[in-house]
Coordinates of C-alpha atoms in Angstrom, one line a residue:
X226 CA -17.4 -3.7 16.6
X227 CA -19.1 -7.1 16.2
X228 CA -18.2 -9.7 13.5
X229 CA -21.6 -9.0 11.9
X230 CA -20.7 -5.5 11.5
X231 CA -18.2 -5.9 9.3
X232 CA -17.1 -4.6 6.8
X233 CA -16.1 -1.1 8.4
X234 CA -17.7 2.0 7.0
X235 CA -14.6 3.6 7.7
X236 CA -11.3 1.7 8.4
X237 CA -9.4 4.9 9.6
X238 CA -6.0 6.2 8.7
X239 CA -3.5 3.8 9.9
X240 CA -0.2 4.9 11.5
X241 CA 2.3 3.6 9.1
X242 CA 5.6 4.9 10.3
X243 CA 6.4 1.8 11.9
X244 CA 5.4 -1.6 12.6
X245 CA 5.1 -1.1 16.1
X246 CA 3.1 2.2 15.7
X247 CA 1.0 0.1 13.4
X248 CA 0.1 -2.4 15.9
X249 CA -0.5 0.3 18.6
X250 CA -3.0 2.2 16.1
X251 CA -4.8 -1.2 15.7
X252 CA -4.9 -1.6 19.3
X253 CA -6.3 1.7 19.9
X254 CA -9.1 1.5 17.3
X255 CA -10.5 -1.7 19.1
X256 CA -10.2 -0.5 22.9
X257 CA -13.8 -1.6 23.3
X258 CA -13.1 -5.1 22.4
X259 CA -10.1 -5.2 24.3
X260 CA -11.7 -4.2 27.5
X261 CA -14.3 -6.7 26.9
X262 CA -11.9 -9.3 26.6
X263 CA -9.6 -7.9 29.6
X264 CA -12.7 -8.0 31.9
X265 CA -13.7 -11.5 30.6
X266 CA -10.0 -12.7 31.0
X267 CA -9.8 -11.3 34.6
X268 CA -12.9 -13.1 35.6
X269 CA -11.4 -16.4 34.2
X270 CA -8.0 -16.2 35.8
X271 CA -9.1 -14.9 39.0
X272 CA -11.5 -17.8 39.4
X273 CA -8.7 -20.2 38.2
X274 CA -6.4 -18.7 40.7
X275 CA -9.2 -18.5 43.5
X276 CA -9.2 -22.4 43.6
X277 CA -6.1 -22.9 45.7
X278 CA -7.6 -20.5 48.5
X279 CA -10.5 -22.6 48.4
X280 CA -8.8 -26.0 48.7
X281 CA -6.7 -24.2 51.4
X282 CA -9.7 -23.5 53.3
X283 CA -11.4 -26.7 52.7
X284 CA -8.1 -28.4 54.1
X285 CA -8.1 -26.2 57.2
X286 CA -11.9 -27.0 57.9
X287 CA -11.2 -30.5 57.9
X288 CA -8.5 -30.3 60.4
X289 CA -10.5 -28.2 62.6
X290 CA -13.5 -30.6 62.1
X291 CA -15.8 -27.2 60.9
X292 CA -18.7 -28.6 58.9
X293 CA -20.1 -25.0 58.4
X294 CA -16.7 -23.5 57.0
X295 CA -16.4 -26.6 54.7
X296 CA -19.8 -25.8 53.2
X297 CA -19.1 -22.5 52.9
X298 CA -15.8 -23.6 51.0
X299 CA -17.9 -25.8 48.8
X300 CA -20.1 -22.7 47.9
X301 CA -17.2 -20.9 46.8
X302 CA -15.3 -23.7 44.8
X303 CA -18.8 -23.8 42.7
X304 CA -18.7 -20.0 42.5
X305 CA -15.2 -20.1 40.9
X306 CA -15.9 -23.1 38.7
X307 CA -18.7 -20.7 37.3
X308 CA -16.6 -18.1 36.9
X309 CA -14.0 -20.4 35.1
X310 CA -16.5 -21.4 32.5
X311 CA -18.4 -18.4 32.0
X312 CA -14.8 -16.6 31.6
X313 CA -13.3 -18.8 29.4
X314 CA -16.2 -19.0 27.0
X315 CA -16.8 -15.2 26.7
X316 CA -12.7 -14.5 26.7
X317 CA -12.6 -16.7 23.7
X318 CA -15.7 -15.1 21.8
X319 CA -14.1 -11.7 22.7
X320 CA -10.6 -12.7 21.6
X321 CA -11.5 -13.9 18.5
X322 CA -13.8 -11.1 17.6
X323 CA -10.7 -9.2 18.2
X324 CA -8.5 -11.2 16.1
X325 CA -11.0 -11.3 13.0
X326 CA -12.1 -7.5 13.4
X327 CA -8.2 -6.5 13.5
X328 CA -7.5 -9.0 10.4
X329 CA -10.7 -7.5 8.5
X330 CA -9.5 -3.9 9.5
X331 CA -6.0 -4.6 7.7
X332 CA -7.5 -6.3 5.0
X333 CA -10.0 -3.6 4.2
X334 CA -7.0 -1.1 4.4
X335 CA -4.9 -3.3 1.7
X336 CA -8.0 -3.1 -0.6
X337 CA -8.6 0.2 -0.6
X338 CA -5.1 1.1 -1.0
X339 CA -4.4 -1.6 -3.7
X340 CA -7.8 0.1 -5.6
X341 CA -6.3 3.5 -5.4
X342 CA -2.8 2.7 -6.4
X343 CA -3.7 0.5 -9.1
X344 CA -1.0 -1.0 -11.4
X345 CA 1.4 1.7 -9.7
X346 CA 1.5 -1.0 -6.8
X347 CA 3.3 -3.8 -8.2
X348 CA 5.9 -1.3 -9.7
X349 CA 6.6 -0.4 -6.1
X350 CA 6.1 -3.7 -4.3
X351 CA 6.3 -7.3 -5.5
X352 CA 2.8 -8.7 -5.9
X353 CA 3.9 -11.8 -3.8
X354 CA 4.5 -9.5 -0.8
X355 CA 1.1 -7.9 -1.4
X356 CA -0.3 -11.3 -1.3
X357 CA 1.6 -12.4 1.9
X358 CA 0.5 -9.3 3.6
X359 CA -3.1 -10.1 2.8
X360 CA -3.1 -13.6 4.0
X361 CA -0.4 -15.0 6.2
X362 CA 0.8 -11.3 7.7
X363 CA -2.9 -10.3 8.6
X364 CA -3.4 -13.3 10.7
X365 CA -0.3 -12.8 12.5
X366 CA -1.2 -9.0 13.4
X367 CA -4.7 -10.1 14.3
X368 CA -2.9 -12.8 16.7
X369 CA -1.2 -10.1 18.4
X370 CA -4.2 -7.9 18.9
X371 CA -6.3 -10.3 20.4
X372 CA -3.3 -11.8 22.6
X373 CA -2.9 -8.3 24.2
X374 CA -6.1 -8.4 26.1
X375 CA -5.2 -11.9 27.5
X376 CA -1.7 -10.9 28.5
X377 CA -3.0 -7.8 30.3
X378 CA -5.5 -9.9 32.4
X379 CA -3.0 -12.5 32.8
X380 CA -0.5 -9.9 34.3
X381 CA -3.0 -8.1 36.5
X382 CA -4.2 -11.9 37.8
X383 CA -0.5 -12.4 38.7
X384 CA -0.1 -9.1 40.5
X385 CA -3.2 -9.8 42.2
X386 CA -2.1 -13.3 43.5
X387 CA 1.1 -12.2 44.4
X388 CA -0.3 -9.3 46.5
X389 CA -2.9 -11.9 47.9
X390 CA -0.6 -14.2 49.1
X391 CA 1.8 -11.4 50.5
X392 CA -1.3 -10.3 52.6
X393 CA -2.6 -14.1 53.2
X394 CA 0.9 -15.7 54.6
X395 CA 3.7 -12.9 54.2
X396 CA 6.4 -15.5 55.1
X397 CA 6.0 -17.5 52.1
X398 CA 3.9 -14.7 50.0
X399 CA 7.5 -12.7 49.9
X400 CA 9.0 -15.8 48.3
X401 CA 6.4 -15.7 45.7
X402 CA 6.3 -12.2 45.0
X403 CA 10.0 -12.3 44.5
X404 CA 10.2 -15.2 42.2
X405 CA 7.2 -14.6 39.9
X406 CA 8.7 -11.4 38.5
X407 CA 12.0 -13.5 38.1
X408 CA 9.8 -16.0 36.0
X409 CA 8.2 -13.5 33.7
X410 CA 11.5 -11.6 32.9
X411 CA 13.8 -14.8 32.4
X412 CA 13.1 -15.1 28.9
X413 CA 13.6 -11.6 27.7
X414 CA 17.3 -12.1 26.8
X415 CA 16.2 -15.0 24.7
X416 CA 13.7 -13.0 23.0
X417 CA 15.7 -11.1 20.4
X418 CA 17.4 -14.3 19.1
X419 CA 14.4 -16.0 18.5
X420 CA 13.0 -13.0 16.8
X421 CA 16.0 -12.8 14.2
X422 CA 15.9 -16.7 13.6
X423 CA 11.9 -16.3 13.0
X424 CA 12.7 -13.2 10.8
X425 CA 15.5 -15.4 8.7
X426 CA 12.9 -18.3 8.5
X427 CA 10.1 -16.0 6.8
X428 CA 12.5 -14.6 4.8
X429 CA 13.9 -17.8 3.2
X430 CA 10.3 -19.1 3.2
X431 CA 9.4 -16.1 1.1
X432 CA 12.2 -16.8 -1.3
X433 CA 11.3 -20.3 -1.7
X434 CA 7.7 -19.3 -2.5
X435 CA 8.7 -16.8 -5.1
X436 CA 10.8 -19.4 -6.8
X437 CA 7.9 -22.0 -6.7
X438 CA 5.6 -19.3 -8.3
X439 CA 8.1 -18.3 -11.0
X440 CA 8.6 -21.9 -11.8
X441 CA 4.8 -22.9 -12.1
X442 CA 4.3 -19.8 -14.2
X443 CA 7.1 -20.6 -16.8
X444 CA 6.6 -24.3 -16.5
X445 CA 5.7 -24.4 -20.2
X446 CA 8.9 -22.5 -21.4
X447 CA 10.7 -24.7 -18.7
X448 CA 9.6 -27.9 -20.4
X449 CA 10.3 -26.5 -23.9
X450 CA 14.1 -25.9 -23.0
X451 CA 14.2 -29.1 -20.7
X452 CA 15.1 -26.4 -17.5
X453 CA 12.6 -28.6 -15.2
X454 CA 15.3 -30.5 -13.3
X455 CA 17.5 -27.2 -12.9
X456 CA 14.7 -25.1 -11.1
X457 CA 13.7 -28.2 -9.3
X458 CA 17.5 -28.5 -7.8
X459 CA 17.1 -24.5 -6.8
X460 CA 13.9 -25.3 -5.0
X461 CA 15.2 -28.2 -3.3
X462 CA 18.3 -26.3 -2.3
X463 CA 15.6 -23.3 -1.2
X464 CA 13.2 -25.7 0.8
X465 CA 16.2 -27.3 2.8
X466 CA 17.4 -23.7 3.9
X467 CA 13.7 -23.1 4.9
X468 CA 13.6 -26.6 6.9
X469 CA 16.9 -25.6 8.3
X470 CA 16.0 -22.3 9.4
X471 CA 12.7 -23.6 10.8
X472 CA 14.7 -26.1 13.2
X473 CA 16.8 -23.2 14.2
X474 CA 13.7 -21.2 15.2
X475 CA 11.9 -24.2 16.9
X476 CA 15.1 -25.0 18.8
X477 CA 15.0 -21.3 20.4
X478 CA 11.4 -21.4 21.1
X479 CA 11.4 -24.6 22.8
X480 CA 14.3 -23.4 24.9
X481 CA 11.9 -20.7 26.0
X482 CA 9.1 -22.9 26.7
X483 CA 11.3 -25.2 28.6
X484 CA 12.7 -22.4 30.8
X485 CA 8.9 -21.2 31.4
X486 CA 8.5 -25.0 32.5
X487 CA 11.7 -25.4 34.8
X488 CA 11.6 -21.9 36.7
X489 CA 8.1 -22.4 38.0
X490 CA 9.1 -25.9 39.3
X491 CA 11.9 -24.6 40.9
X492 CA 9.7 -21.9 42.6
X493 CA 7.5 -24.6 43.4
X494 CA 10.4 -26.6 45.1
X495 CA 11.2 -23.5 47.0
X496 CA 7.9 -22.7 48.3
X497 CA 7.4 -26.2 49.3
X498 CA 10.9 -26.5 51.2
X499 CA 10.4 -22.9 53.0
X500 CA 6.8 -24.1 53.9
X501 CA 7.8 -27.2 55.2
X502 CA 10.3 -25.8 57.7
X503 CA 7.5 -22.9 58.6
X504 CA 5.0 -25.6 59.6
X505 CA 7.6 -27.4 61.5
X506 CA 8.1 -24.3 63.5
X507 CA 4.2 -24.1 63.8
X508 CA 4.5 -20.7 62.0
X509 CA 1.7 -21.6 59.2
X510 CA -1.0 -24.0 59.3
X511 CA -1.1 -26.8 56.8
X512 CA -4.2 -25.3 54.9
X513 CA -2.3 -22.2 54.5
X514 CA 0.9 -24.2 53.1
X515 CA -1.4 -25.9 50.7
X516 CA -2.9 -22.8 49.6
X517 CA 0.1 -21.0 48.9
X518 CA 1.6 -24.6 46.9
X519 CA -1.5 -24.8 44.5
X520 CA -1.6 -20.8 44.0
X521 CA 2.1 -21.3 42.7
X522 CA 1.3 -24.3 40.9
X523 CA -1.9 -22.7 39.3
X524 CA 0.2 -19.6 38.5
X525 CA 2.1 -21.2 35.8
X526 CA -1.3 -20.8 33.4
X527 CA -1.5 -17.2 33.4
X528 CA 2.7 -17.2 33.1
X529 CA 2.2 -19.0 29.6
X530 CA 0.5 -15.9 28.6
X531 CA 3.8 -14.0 28.8
X532 CA 5.3 -16.5 26.5
X533 CA 2.6 -16.0 23.9
X534 CA 2.7 -12.4 24.0
X535 CA 6.4 -12.6 23.0
X536 CA 5.9 -15.0 20.0
X537 CA 2.9 -13.0 19.1
X538 CA 4.8 -9.8 19.0
X539 CA 8.0 -11.3 17.4
X540 CA 6.0 -12.6 14.7
X541 CA 3.8 -9.9 14.3
X542 CA 6.1 -7.0 14.3
X543 CA 7.8 -8.1 10.8
X544 CA 4.3 -8.4 9.5
X545 CA 3.1 -5.0 10.7
X546 CA 6.2 -3.6 9.3
X547 CA 5.4 -5.0 5.9
X548 CA 1.8 -4.1 6.1
X549 CA 2.9 -0.5 7.1
X550 CA 5.2 -0.4 4.2
X551 CA 2.6 -1.2 1.7
X552 CA -0.4 1.0 3.2
X553 CA 2.3 3.8 3.4
X554 CA 2.4 4.2 -0.5
X555 CA 0.4 7.1 -2.0
X556 CA -0.3 7.9 -5.5
X557 CA 1.9 10.5 -7.5
X558 CA -1.1 12.7 -8.0
X559 CA -4.3 13.2 -5.9
X560 CA -6.9 10.8 -6.9
X561 CA -9.7 13.2 -5.7
X562 CA -8.5 15.8 -8.3
X563 CA -8.6 19.6 -8.0
X564 CA -11.2 19.9 -10.6
X565 CA -15.1 19.0 -11.0
X566 CA -15.9 15.8 -12.9
X567 CA -16.5 17.7 -16.2
X568 CA -15.1 15.4 -19.0
X569 CA -12.8 17.8 -21.3
X570 CA -12.6 17.4 -25.0
X571 CA -9.7 18.3 -27.4
X572 CA -6.1 17.3 -28.3
X573 CA -3.9 15.2 -26.3
X574 CA -0.8 16.7 -25.5
X575 CA 2.4 15.7 -23.5
X576 CA 4.4 18.8 -22.7
X577 CA 7.2 16.6 -21.4
X578 CA 8.1 14.7 -24.7
X579 CA 6.3 17.3 -27.1
X580 CA 4.0 14.3 -28.1
X581 CA 0.6 15.7 -29.8
X582 CA -2.4 13.6 -30.5
X583 CA -4.9 15.1 -32.4
X584 CA -8.4 14.4 -31.5
X585 CA -10.3 11.9 -33.6
X586 CA -7.4 10.7 -35.3
X587 CA -5.2 7.2 -35.1
X588 CA -1.6 8.1 -34.0
X589 CA 0.9 5.4 -33.4
X590 CA 3.8 6.3 -31.5
X591 CA 7.3 4.4 -32.0
X592 CA 9.8 4.4 -29.0
X593 CA 13.2 2.8 -29.2
X594 CA 12.9 1.9 -25.7
X595 CA 9.9 -0.5 -24.8
X596 CA 10.2 0.8 -21.1
X597 CA 10.2 4.6 -22.0
X598 CA 6.9 3.6 -24.2
X599 CA 5.4 2.0 -21.4
X600 CA 6.2 5.1 -18.8
X601 CA 4.9 7.3 -21.8
X602 CA 1.6 5.4 -22.1
X603 CA 1.0 5.4 -18.3
X604 CA 1.4 9.3 -18.1
X605 CA -1.1 9.7 -21.1
X606 CA -3.5 8.1 -18.7
X607 CA -3.4 11.2 -16.5
X608 CA -2.4 9.6 -13.1
X609 CA 1.1 7.8 -13.6
X610 CA 2.5 6.0 -10.8
X611 CA 5.5 8.4 -10.2
X612 CA 5.3 12.3 -9.8
X613 CA 5.6 13.9 -13.5
X614 CA 4.7 16.6 -15.8
X615 CA 0.8 16.7 -16.4
X616 CA -0.8 15.8 -19.5
X617 CA -3.3 17.9 -21.2
X618 CA -6.5 17.2 -22.8
X619 CA -7.5 20.3 -24.7
X620 CA -6.8 22.9 -21.8
X621 CA -7.3 20.6 -18.9
X622 CA -4.5 19.0 -17.2
X623 CA -5.9 15.2 -16.5
X624 CA -4.1 14.9 -13.3
X625 CA -6.3 17.8 -12.0
X626 CA -9.3 15.7 -12.8
X627 CA -10.7 13.1 -10.1
X628 CA -9.3 9.8 -10.9
X629 CA -12.7 8.0 -12.0
X630 CA -13.2 10.8 -14.3
X631 CA -9.7 10.7 -16.0
X632 CA -10.3 7.2 -16.1
X633 CA -13.6 7.5 -18.1
X634 CA -12.0 9.8 -20.9
X635 CA -8.6 8.1 -21.0
X636 CA -8.3 4.4 -21.2
X637 CA -4.6 2.7 -21.0
X638 CA -4.3 -0.8 -21.8
X639 CA -0.6 -1.8 -21.1
X640 CA 1.7 -4.5 -22.8
X641 CA 0.7 -7.0 -20.2
X642 CA -3.0 -6.9 -19.6
X643 CA -4.5 -9.5 -17.0
X644 CA -7.6 -11.6 -17.7
X645 CA -9.7 -12.4 -14.3
X646 CA -11.2 -16.0 -14.2
X647 CA -14.6 -16.1 -14.8
X648 CA -17.1 -16.3 -17.8
X649 CA -16.5 -14.3 -21.3
X650 CA -19.4 -12.3 -20.6
X651 CA -18.5 -11.4 -17.2
X652 CA -14.8 -10.5 -18.5
X653 CA -16.6 -8.0 -21.3
X654 CA -18.9 -6.7 -18.7
X655 CA -17.0 -3.4 -18.1
X656 CA -18.2 0.5 -17.6
X657 CA -18.8 1.5 -21.3
X658 CA -20.5 4.0 -23.4
X659 CA -22.9 1.5 -24.8
X660 CA -21.7 2.5 -28.5
X661 CA -19.8 -0.9 -28.9
X662 CA -21.4 -4.2 -28.5
X663 CA -19.4 -7.3 -27.3
X664 CA -19.8 -9.0 -31.2
X665 CA -18.2 -5.9 -32.6
X666 CA -15.2 -5.8 -30.2
X667 CA -14.4 -9.3 -30.5
X668 CA -14.6 -9.2 -34.2
X669 CA -12.3 -6.3 -34.5
X670 CA -10.0 -8.0 -32.1
X671 CA -9.9 -11.1 -34.1
X672 CA -11.1 -13.3 -31.3
X673 CA -13.1 -15.8 -33.6
X674 CA -10.5 -18.9 -32.9
X675 CA -10.5 -17.7 -29.1
X676 CA -14.1 -18.3 -29.1
X677 CA -13.9 -21.7 -30.9
X678 CA -11.2 -22.7 -28.4
X679 CA -13.4 -21.5 -25.3
X680 CA -16.5 -23.4 -26.7
X681 CA -14.5 -26.6 -27.2
X682 CA -13.3 -26.5 -23.6
X683 CA -16.6 -26.1 -22.2
X684 CA -19.2 -27.9 -24.6
X685 CA -21.8 -27.3 -22.0
X686 CA -21.8 -23.6 -22.5
X687 CA -24.2 -22.8 -25.3
X688 CA -23.2 -19.4 -26.0
X689 CA -19.4 -18.8 -26.1
X690 CA -20.0 -15.8 -23.9
X691 CA -20.8 -18.2 -21.0
X692 CA -17.7 -20.2 -21.2
X693 CA -15.3 -19.7 -18.5
X694 CA -11.8 -18.3 -18.4
X695 CA -9.3 -19.8 -16.0
X696 CA -7.1 -18.0 -13.6
X697 CA -5.2 -15.3 -15.5
X698 CA -6.4 -17.0 -18.7
X699 CA -3.7 -19.6 -18.4
X700 CA -5.7 -22.2 -20.6
X701 CA -5.3 -19.7 -23.6
X702 CA -2.2 -18.7 -25.6
X703 CA -0.6 -15.4 -25.1
X704 CA -1.9 -14.1 -28.5
X705 CA -5.5 -15.1 -27.6
X706 CA -5.3 -13.5 -23.7
X707 CA -3.7 -10.4 -25.7
X708 CA -6.9 -10.2 -28.0
X709 CA -9.5 -10.9 -25.5
X710 CA -7.8 -7.9 -23.5
X711 CA -8.0 -5.7 -26.6
X712 CA -11.7 -6.5 -27.1
X713 CA -12.2 -5.7 -23.7
X714 CA -10.7 -2.2 -24.0
X715 CA -12.6 -1.5 -26.8
X716 CA -15.8 -2.3 -25.4
X717 CA -15.3 0.5 -23.0
X718 CA -15.0 3.0 -26.2
X719 CA -13.5 5.8 -24.4
X720 CA -12.8 9.4 -25.8
X721 CA -9.1 8.3 -25.7
X722 CA -7.8 4.8 -26.0
X723 CA -4.2 4.1 -25.1
X724 CA -2.8 0.8 -26.4
X725 CA 1.0 -0.5 -25.5
X726 CA 1.8 -3.1 -28.1
X727 CA -1.6 -4.2 -28.6
X728 CA -0.4 -7.3 -31.0
X729 CA 3.0 -8.1 -29.9
X730 CA 2.0 -11.9 -29.5
X731 CA 0.1 -12.5 -32.6
X732 CA 1.0 -13.6 -36.1
X733 CA 1.4 -11.0 -38.7
X734 CA -1.8 -12.1 -40.8
X735 CA -3.7 -11.7 -37.4
X736 CA -2.1 -8.4 -36.6
X737 CA -3.0 -7.0 -40.3
X738 CA -6.7 -7.7 -39.4
X739 CA -6.9 -6.5 -36.0
X740 CA -5.1 -3.1 -37.3
X741 CA -8.0 -2.5 -39.8
X742 CA -10.6 -3.7 -37.1
X743 CA -9.3 -1.1 -34.8
X744 CA -9.1 1.7 -37.3
X745 CA -12.9 1.0 -38.3
X746 CA -14.1 0.4 -34.9
X747 CA -12.5 3.7 -33.5
X748 CA -13.1 6.0 -36.1
X749 CA -13.9 9.6 -35.3
X750 CA -12.4 8.3 -31.6
X751 CA -8.8 9.2 -30.4
X752 CA -6.8 6.4 -30.6
X753 CA -2.8 6.1 -29.3
X754 CA -1.0 2.9 -30.2
X755 CA 2.7 2.2 -29.0
X756 CA 4.0 -0.2 -31.5
X757 CA 6.9 -0.7 -33.9
X758 CA 5.0 -3.2 -36.4
X759 CA 4.9 -1.7 -39.7
X760 CA 1.7 -3.5 -40.2
X761 CA 0.1 -1.0 -37.4
X762 CA 2.4 1.9 -38.1
X763 CA 1.2 1.7 -42.2
X764 CA -2.9 2.0 -40.9
X765 CA -2.2 4.9 -38.6
X766 CA -3.3 8.4 -39.7
X767 CA -0.2 9.8 -38.2
X768 CA 3.1 8.4 -36.9
X769 CA 5.2 9.9 -34.0
X770 CA 8.8 9.0 -33.4
X771 CA 9.6 9.4 -30.1
X772 CA 13.7 9.5 -29.4
X773 CA 15.6 9.7 -26.0
X774 CA 12.3 11.1 -24.6
X775 CA 11.7 13.8 -27.1
X776 CA 9.4 14.0 -30.3
X777 CA 12.1 13.4 -32.8
X778 CA 9.7 13.0 -36.1
X779 CA 6.1 13.2 -37.4
X780 CA 4.5 11.8 -40.5
X781 CA 3.4 8.8 -42.3
X782 CA 4.8 5.4 -42.0
X783 CA 6.1 5.3 -45.6
X784 CA 7.6 8.7 -45.7
X785 CA 9.3 8.3 -42.4
X786 CA 10.9 4.8 -43.0
X787 CA 12.3 6.1 -46.1
X788 CA 13.5 9.7 -44.8
X789 CA 14.3 9.1 -41.3
X790 CA 17.2 6.6 -40.4
X791 CA 16.4 6.5 -36.7
X792 CA 13.0 5.4 -37.5
X793 CA 13.8 3.1 -39.7
X794 CA 16.4 1.3 -37.4
X795 CA 13.7 0.9 -35.0
X796 CA 11.0 -0.4 -37.3
X797 CA 13.2 -2.6 -39.7
X798 CA 15.6 -3.7 -36.5
X799 CA 18.4 -2.3 -39.1
X800 CA 21.8 -0.8 -37.7
X801 CA 23.3 2.1 -39.8
X802 CA 25.6 -0.3 -41.2
X803 CA 23.1 -2.4 -42.7
X804 CA 21.3 0.6 -43.8
X805 CA 24.5 1.9 -45.9
X806 CA 24.9 -1.6 -47.1
X807 CA 21.2 -2.0 -48.6
X808 CA 21.2 1.3 -50.0
X809 CA 17.8 2.5 -51.3
X810 CA 16.8 -1.2 -51.1
X811 CA 16.6 -1.0 -47.0
X812 CA 14.5 2.0 -47.3
X813 CA 11.6 0.4 -49.4
X814 CA 9.0 -0.2 -46.8
X815 CA 7.6 -3.2 -48.9
X816 CA 11.2 -5.0 -48.1
X817 CA 11.0 -3.9 -44.6
X818 CA 7.5 -5.1 -44.1
X819 CA 8.4 -8.4 -45.7
X820 CA 11.5 -9.0 -43.5
X821 CA 9.5 -8.0 -40.4
X822 CA 6.8 -10.5 -41.3
X823 CA 9.4 -13.0 -42.0
X824 CA 10.9 -12.5 -38.4
X825 CA 7.4 -12.7 -37.0
X826 CA 6.7 -15.9 -38.9
X827 CA 10.0 -17.5 -37.5
X828 CA 9.3 -16.6 -34.0
X829 CA 5.8 -18.0 -34.1
X830 CA 7.1 -21.1 -35.7
X831 CA 9.7 -21.1 -32.8
X832 CA 6.9 -20.7 -30.2
X833 CA 4.9 -23.6 -31.7
X834 CA 7.8 -26.0 -31.6
X835 CA 8.4 -25.1 -27.8
X836 CA 4.3 -25.6 -27.5
X837 CA 4.9 -29.1 -29.1
X838 CA 7.9 -30.0 -27.0
X839 CA 5.6 -28.9 -23.9

């Protein structure tokens, strides 16, 4: 695999049982690149370590006054120089290719897993961890994959040099053959401690990053309540903990690096001391002593890769573990489905709660627990995050449909939809039936003021649809983001549209107009709204109360608010004691609506004050 061949047509099925197994799987899938890097590495390292033999031969030729041998030695030196240059260039090229292709493979696997899991991914793994795996962790994994071939070449070179010195000059070669393995293994006892310290540093850095992200995301609220200094102090403490952990980790790695310098120096002293005595006894020639000494000195170069592979593994192992954890996540249902892609039709029915959504009607669902409402809304989409009872559309279980078919027939918009950066036109360019245009959807979602705000922020855009939306729509208010997301959902015009709290961030007047717009635009189409807003409930064809995981009441809003105390408690925010005190007046829908509108206006006024303070 070459860089120009990316992306992979099939990145494969990773071994996610553990971090080391995942690294081993990556290495096996790049055997060709690893072998090329190994061969070029051998050429480079052997050429480097061949220089001492050439120098020793040259010195001995001078001592013996042999011009022919000196010329031959010069030719060998040129050959070694060419091998060093060619080997180093091609080794670097092969190593970088291995790094990039390994990182690309991991990123491609993560992208596919993210697309397959959808919103279920962030329910199981923090979004920040996914970002960390796809950025920093991917680089560390790629570092280890490309370092393996260079380490292998360095290890084989060390073995070859030790064997060569033992054959060339046994009296000194035995010292080198015994000392070099001790050099390579001397730092092993320190590696576990260095790895633990590096892990602590990464954990503290991750917490500091999360704290910084939360602070930036909630800056407007923090300014409104005067909490900037409190969170700034927390981040200062977190950053100091990161600094302390980084210093502790650096000390350990500097100790390992120092040992890697000290021990080869001691070995060189031992070789020189032993060699001088042998030379004085006439057992070795001067050229042989120079050869052995130079070889030991140059052995420190390939030995550095022992330290590098230890560092690469200690940093990449937790990164590979995190990547394997994300890649091991699977869907609760089979995305391929067991049926063909034929789109079913009919009523939507959830056997678990008993919820029935008649075809072609606007059904409002009231849940006392917002979390339960979100889970139920997700289950109505046919492919929930957790294993659950299948929802039926007509007589077809939705989780038996292929995922793309299920998404075509049922669209779920959760309570916190995300706006992607780019132009408004690109935001609204989604798969759709073509029956609903952008202008109709924007009008139904009451996005007139949103278009004005976008136009004012981008006066160079002649058409409001060409105005740009910033990352996650941060330049817009919560209500504006919610309405744009609603317009995007309306454009798709699915057979069944499930909306979870679609107007929770807008004022009561806008909410009433949105309710009417949804009702008109979705006439004859099945629509489910999870809400407790009287303004939306009053315009629904059918209202269902889900209490403690089961359908408890079905009817029209005006009747339910009068007859069912549980429904009235959720919709009007009353308790039973308040209900007894108010009597019939508390059951009046007009009073309930007025109270709800008043509460909404109070909340809106409070938000406006916070905005002004910010």
